[in-house]
Short mmCIF file of C-alpha atoms in Angstrom, two decimals:
data_model
loop_
_atom_site.label_atom_id
_atom_site.label_comp_id
_atom_site.label_asym_id
_atom_site.label_seq_id
_atom_site.Cartn_x
_atom_site.Cartn_y
_atom_site.Cartn_z
CA MET A 1 14.58 -13.18 -8.25
CA SER A 2 10.85 -13.17 -8.94
CA PRO A 3 9.57 -10.08 -10.78
CA HIS A 4 8.64 -7.02 -8.74
CA ALA A 5 6.01 -5.31 -10.90
CA LEU A 6 5.53 -2.34 -8.56
CA LEU A 7 9.23 -1.55 -8.40
CA GLN A 8 9.55 -1.95 -12.15
CA ALA A 9 6.73 0.54 -12.75
CA LEU A 10 8.25 3.06 -10.34
CA LYS A 11 11.68 2.79 -11.95
CA ALA A 12 10.05 3.37 -15.33
CA SER A 13 8.22 6.44 -13.94
CA LYS A 14 4.87 4.95 -14.91
CA PRO A 15 1.71 5.03 -12.76
CA ALA A 16 1.50 1.82 -10.75
CA PHE A 17 -2.13 0.73 -10.49
CA GLY A 18 -3.25 -1.66 -7.78
CA ALA A 19 -6.19 -3.39 -6.12
CA TRP A 20 -7.21 -3.71 -2.46
CA ILE A 21 -7.78 -7.15 -0.96
CA THR A 22 -10.07 -7.18 2.08
CA LEU A 23 -11.52 -10.69 1.86
CA PRO A 24 -9.44 -13.52 3.36
CA GLY A 25 -8.28 -16.66 1.61
CA ILE A 26 -5.75 -17.70 -0.98
CA LEU A 27 -8.33 -18.19 -3.73
CA ASN A 28 -9.63 -14.65 -3.35
CA ALA A 29 -6.09 -13.23 -3.34
CA ARG A 30 -5.12 -15.24 -6.40
CA THR A 31 -8.31 -14.33 -8.27
CA VAL A 32 -7.78 -10.61 -7.72
CA ALA A 33 -4.08 -10.81 -8.57
CA GLN A 34 -4.69 -12.42 -11.96
CA ALA A 35 -7.68 -10.25 -12.88
CA SER A 36 -5.81 -7.78 -15.11
CA PRO A 37 -2.42 -7.37 -16.82
CA HIS A 38 -2.55 -3.72 -15.74
CA LEU A 39 -2.12 -4.60 -12.05
CA SER A 40 1.29 -3.68 -10.69
CA TRP A 41 0.48 -4.50 -7.06
CA VAL A 42 -2.16 -5.76 -4.67
CA MET A 43 -2.63 -4.63 -1.09
CA ILE A 44 -3.36 -7.37 1.42
CA ASP A 45 -5.20 -5.30 4.00
CA CYS A 46 -4.63 -6.66 7.48
CA GLU A 47 -5.84 -3.42 9.09
CA HIS A 48 -9.47 -3.19 8.00
CA GLY A 49 -9.61 -6.37 5.93
CA LEU A 50 -10.10 -9.89 7.27
CA THR A 51 -6.72 -11.43 6.44
CA SER A 52 -4.56 -12.26 9.45
CA LEU A 53 -0.86 -11.45 9.54
CA GLN A 54 -0.08 -15.09 10.35
CA PRO A 55 -0.65 -17.31 8.54
CA GLY A 56 -3.11 -15.44 6.31
CA ALA A 57 -0.77 -12.89 4.73
CA ALA A 58 1.95 -15.47 4.08
CA GLU A 59 -0.51 -17.86 2.42
CA SER A 60 -1.96 -15.09 0.25
CA ILE A 61 1.51 -13.94 -0.78
CA GLN A 62 2.50 -17.46 -1.80
CA ALA A 63 -0.70 -17.76 -3.83
CA ILE A 64 0.02 -14.48 -5.62
CA THR A 65 3.71 -15.03 -6.34
CA GLY A 66 2.86 -18.54 -7.53
CA LEU A 67 1.16 -16.98 -10.55
CA GLY A 68 4.58 -16.59 -12.15
CA PRO A 69 6.43 -13.78 -13.93
CA ASN A 70 3.33 -11.66 -14.51
CA ALA A 71 2.21 -11.61 -10.87
CA PRO A 72 1.64 -8.21 -9.24
CA SER A 73 3.74 -7.28 -6.21
CA PRO A 74 2.06 -8.29 -2.92
CA ILE A 75 2.11 -5.47 -0.34
CA VAL A 76 0.81 -5.84 3.23
CA ARG A 77 -0.90 -3.15 5.29
CA ILE A 78 -0.32 -3.99 8.94
CA PRO A 79 -3.09 -3.61 11.56
CA ALA A 80 -1.16 -1.36 13.95
CA THR A 81 -1.19 2.38 13.33
CA GLY A 82 1.51 4.96 13.95
CA PHE A 83 -0.09 5.67 17.34
CA SER A 84 0.71 2.13 18.48
CA ASN A 85 3.81 0.50 19.92
CA SER A 86 3.02 -2.67 17.97
CA THR A 87 4.22 -1.61 14.52
CA SER A 88 7.70 -3.15 14.95
CA TRP A 89 6.71 -6.80 15.32
CA GLN A 90 3.89 -6.46 12.79
CA ILE A 91 6.27 -5.12 10.14
CA LYS A 92 8.49 -8.12 10.87
CA TYR A 93 5.57 -10.52 10.40
CA ALA A 94 4.53 -8.87 7.12
CA LEU A 95 8.01 -8.88 5.62
CA ASP A 96 8.84 -12.37 6.87
CA ALA A 97 5.65 -13.47 5.10
CA GLY A 98 7.36 -12.46 1.84
CA ALA A 99 5.70 -9.13 1.16
CA ARG A 100 7.44 -6.93 -1.42
CA GLY A 101 6.52 -3.91 0.62
CA VAL A 102 4.74 -2.77 3.74
CA LEU A 103 2.21 -0.02 4.43
CA VAL A 104 1.94 1.43 7.95
CA PRO A 105 -1.21 3.48 8.68
CA MET A 106 -1.48 6.87 10.38
CA ILE A 107 2.12 8.03 10.53
CA SER A 108 2.15 11.53 11.98
CA THR A 109 5.79 12.30 12.82
CA ALA A 110 9.23 11.96 11.29
CA GLU A 111 10.34 10.09 14.40
CA LYS A 112 7.77 7.35 13.81
CA ALA A 113 8.66 7.26 10.11
CA ARG A 114 12.31 6.63 11.01
CA GLU A 115 11.19 3.80 13.30
CA VAL A 116 9.26 2.22 10.42
CA VAL A 117 12.36 2.38 8.21
CA ALA A 118 14.53 0.82 10.91
CA ASP A 119 12.08 -2.07 11.37
CA SER A 120 11.87 -2.65 7.60
CA ARG A 121 15.58 -2.79 6.72
CA PHE A 122 18.33 -5.19 7.67
CA PRO A 123 21.51 -3.72 9.22
CA PRO A 124 23.24 -1.46 8.49
CA GLY A 125 20.16 0.30 7.10
CA GLY A 126 17.94 -0.74 9.97
CA ARG A 127 17.36 -3.22 12.77
CA ARG A 128 15.24 -5.92 11.16
CA GLY A 129 16.06 -9.43 12.30
CA PHE A 130 16.85 -12.22 9.85
CA GLY A 131 15.69 -15.79 10.28
CA SER A 132 12.46 -16.71 8.46
CA PRO A 133 12.90 -19.91 6.42
CA PHE A 134 9.89 -19.02 4.25
CA THR A 135 10.68 -15.53 2.97
CA PRO A 136 13.36 -16.29 0.36
CA SER A 137 11.17 -18.79 -1.52
CA ALA A 138 8.44 -16.16 -1.90
CA TRP A 139 11.03 -13.98 -3.63
CA GLY A 140 12.44 -16.82 -5.72
CA VAL A 141 15.92 -16.62 -4.16
CA ASN A 142 17.99 -18.38 -1.54
CA ALA A 143 18.55 -17.01 1.96
CA ALA A 144 21.87 -15.33 1.18
CA GLU A 145 20.45 -13.64 -1.91
CA TYR A 146 17.42 -12.42 0.01
CA LEU A 147 19.54 -10.93 2.76
CA LYS A 148 21.70 -9.16 0.17
CA SER A 149 18.85 -7.78 -1.96
CA ALA A 150 15.93 -7.14 0.41
CA ASN A 151 16.85 -3.62 1.55
CA GLU A 152 16.99 -2.16 -1.93
CA ASN A 153 13.97 -4.04 -3.26
CA LEU A 154 11.45 -3.48 -0.48
CA VAL A 155 8.97 -0.63 -0.89
CA VAL A 156 8.37 1.08 2.46
CA MET A 157 5.13 3.07 2.53
CA ILE A 158 3.58 5.14 5.27
CA GLN A 159 0.10 6.66 5.30
CA ILE A 160 -0.59 10.35 5.71
CA GLU A 161 -4.13 10.50 7.08
CA THR A 162 -4.04 12.65 10.23
CA LYS A 163 -3.97 16.39 10.91
CA GLU A 164 -0.59 16.04 12.60
CA GLY A 165 0.74 14.09 9.64
CA VAL A 166 -0.25 16.93 7.32
CA GLN A 167 1.49 19.45 9.57
CA ASN A 168 4.66 17.34 9.56
CA VAL A 169 4.56 16.16 5.94
CA ASP A 170 7.78 17.89 4.88
CA ALA A 171 9.75 16.32 7.73
CA ILE A 172 8.18 12.90 7.14
CA ALA A 173 8.88 13.01 3.41
CA ALA A 174 12.52 13.87 4.12
CA VAL A 175 13.11 10.68 6.15
CA ASP A 176 15.72 8.54 4.42
CA GLY A 177 14.39 5.07 3.63
CA ILE A 178 10.75 6.04 3.24
CA ASP A 179 9.89 5.26 -0.38
CA CYS A 180 6.30 6.41 -0.58
CA LEU A 181 3.76 8.60 1.22
CA PHE A 182 0.32 7.05 0.80
CA ILE A 183 -2.67 9.39 1.18
CA GLY A 184 -5.69 7.86 2.91
CA PRO A 185 -8.45 10.32 1.91
CA TYR A 186 -11.12 8.87 4.18
CA ASP A 187 -9.38 9.08 7.55
CA LEU A 188 -7.63 12.26 6.40
CA SER A 189 -11.01 13.89 5.77
CA LEU A 190 -12.38 12.82 9.15
CA SER A 191 -9.22 13.94 10.95
CA LEU A 192 -9.55 17.40 9.40
CA GLY A 193 -13.23 17.70 10.34
CA TYR A 194 -14.76 16.98 6.93
CA PRO A 195 -17.06 14.20 5.73
CA PRO A 196 -15.49 11.23 3.95
CA PRO A 197 -15.20 11.36 0.15
CA SER A 198 -18.40 10.56 -1.74
CA PRO A 199 -16.74 9.70 -4.05
CA ASP A 200 -14.42 12.72 -4.21
CA PRO A 201 -13.00 14.57 -1.19
CA HIS A 202 -14.26 17.92 0.07
CA PRO A 203 -12.60 20.81 -1.84
CA GLU A 204 -10.64 21.86 1.26
CA VAL A 205 -9.33 18.32 1.69
CA GLU A 206 -8.51 18.18 -2.00
CA THR A 207 -6.30 21.24 -1.61
CA ILE A 208 -4.41 19.48 1.19
CA ILE A 209 -4.08 16.33 -0.92
CA GLN A 210 -2.44 18.34 -3.67
CA ASP A 211 -0.11 19.95 -1.12
CA ILE A 212 0.96 16.50 0.11
CA LEU A 213 1.63 15.42 -3.47
CA LYS A 214 3.86 18.44 -4.04
CA ALA A 215 5.73 18.01 -0.76
CA THR A 216 6.33 14.32 -1.46
CA HIS A 217 7.69 14.92 -4.94
CA LYS A 218 9.81 17.83 -3.70
CA ALA A 219 11.52 15.36 -1.35
CA GLY A 220 12.13 12.96 -4.23
CA LYS A 221 9.68 10.36 -2.95
CA LYS A 222 6.71 8.61 -4.52
CA CYS A 223 3.15 9.59 -3.68
CA ALA A 224 0.24 7.17 -3.56
CA ILE A 225 -3.49 7.59 -3.12
CA PHE A 226 -6.51 5.38 -2.46
CA CYS A 227 -9.20 5.56 -5.15
CA THR A 228 -12.36 3.54 -5.64
CA SER A 229 -12.90 3.58 -9.41
CA GLY A 230 -11.08 3.55 -12.71
CA LYS A 231 -12.40 7.00 -13.60
CA GLN A 232 -11.10 8.48 -10.35
CA SER A 233 -7.78 6.67 -10.78
CA PHE A 234 -7.33 8.00 -14.33
CA LYS A 235 -7.72 11.53 -12.98
CA ARG A 236 -5.17 10.95 -10.21
CA ALA A 237 -2.67 9.51 -12.68
CA LYS A 238 -2.99 12.66 -14.78
CA GLU A 239 -2.30 14.72 -11.65
CA GLY A 240 1.01 12.92 -11.17
CA PHE A 241 0.32 10.34 -8.48
CA ASP A 242 2.77 7.47 -8.74
CA ILE A 243 0.88 4.64 -7.02
CA ILE A 244 -2.90 4.45 -7.26
CA ASN A 245 -5.39 2.00 -5.83
CA VAL A 246 -8.14 1.49 -8.40
CA VAL A 247 -10.62 -0.92 -6.85
CA ILE A 248 -11.53 -2.93 -3.74
CA ASP A 249 -12.31 -6.65 -4.05
CA THR A 250 -15.63 -6.43 -2.19
CA SER A 251 -16.83 -3.41 -4.17
CA ALA A 252 -15.86 -5.02 -7.49
CA MET A 253 -17.81 -8.13 -6.58
CA THR A 254 -20.98 -6.40 -5.38
CA GLU A 255 -21.00 -3.87 -8.23
CA SER A 256 -20.63 -6.61 -10.85
CA VAL A 257 -23.40 -8.73 -9.33
CA ALA A 258 -25.75 -5.75 -8.99
CA THR A 259 -25.06 -4.42 -12.50
CA ASN A 260 -25.59 -7.76 -14.20
CA LEU A 261 -28.74 -8.58 -12.25
CA LEU A 262 -30.14 -5.16 -13.07
CA ALA A 263 -29.50 -5.84 -16.75
CA ALA A 264 -31.08 -9.28 -16.42
CA VAL A 265 -34.40 -7.80 -15.22
CA GLY A 266 -34.38 -5.22 -17.99
CA GLY A 267 -33.15 -2.28 -15.97
CA GLU A 268 -30.46 0.22 -16.91
CA SER A 269 -26.99 0.08 -15.43
#
């Protein structure tokens, strides 16, 4: 089986750092994925990014896994939120594309979390259908091996980013089969009536973030958070977050271009 850098980091109890892919195309995905040996995972964002579930996510995943044994784990965030009835088929598309994990936005109840688990696991752990001829090759296994190993090697993530999700966080974290609660600080802030982080959350939101972290770890699950810089990510790692997004592809590109052009004209970065 191809390496699963995210799962390896989690089993070693080490912070798993990742990068967010919003731009479409296999060359962009591959460029981000090979940018640093410190990357454990990359998030192919089909919610707010421009990559389609089909065939975009599958093509990006193949480009990433084709990097070889040092490739980060490709995770897909589906477009549909927990308020939608469309999460089931979108999870199927993401996992059939070969993703090593799936992220479902705006999960607010334990009932919806259980639905996500069921759609992500093959029987008897769930209700996922089996049949894609493309998935096993992305994992470096044959069909029988994929069917046997997928349930225990997939990372199922759900996002806590609504007021209702905060109220139900203990019940959500307790759902068997959910591996990680992923905090989305931007929508969480807006849902709670506060401005979005700039770059850090409002102090009241920060208190809630720390409460989610504690509740997640109390349930024996991993907790993830979206950051936008290495400095911010270092701080979150020290706080005990298990999975941390460090950078977004578009921001990394624009910041690098702006910084170097500023230096070129004699300005200060």
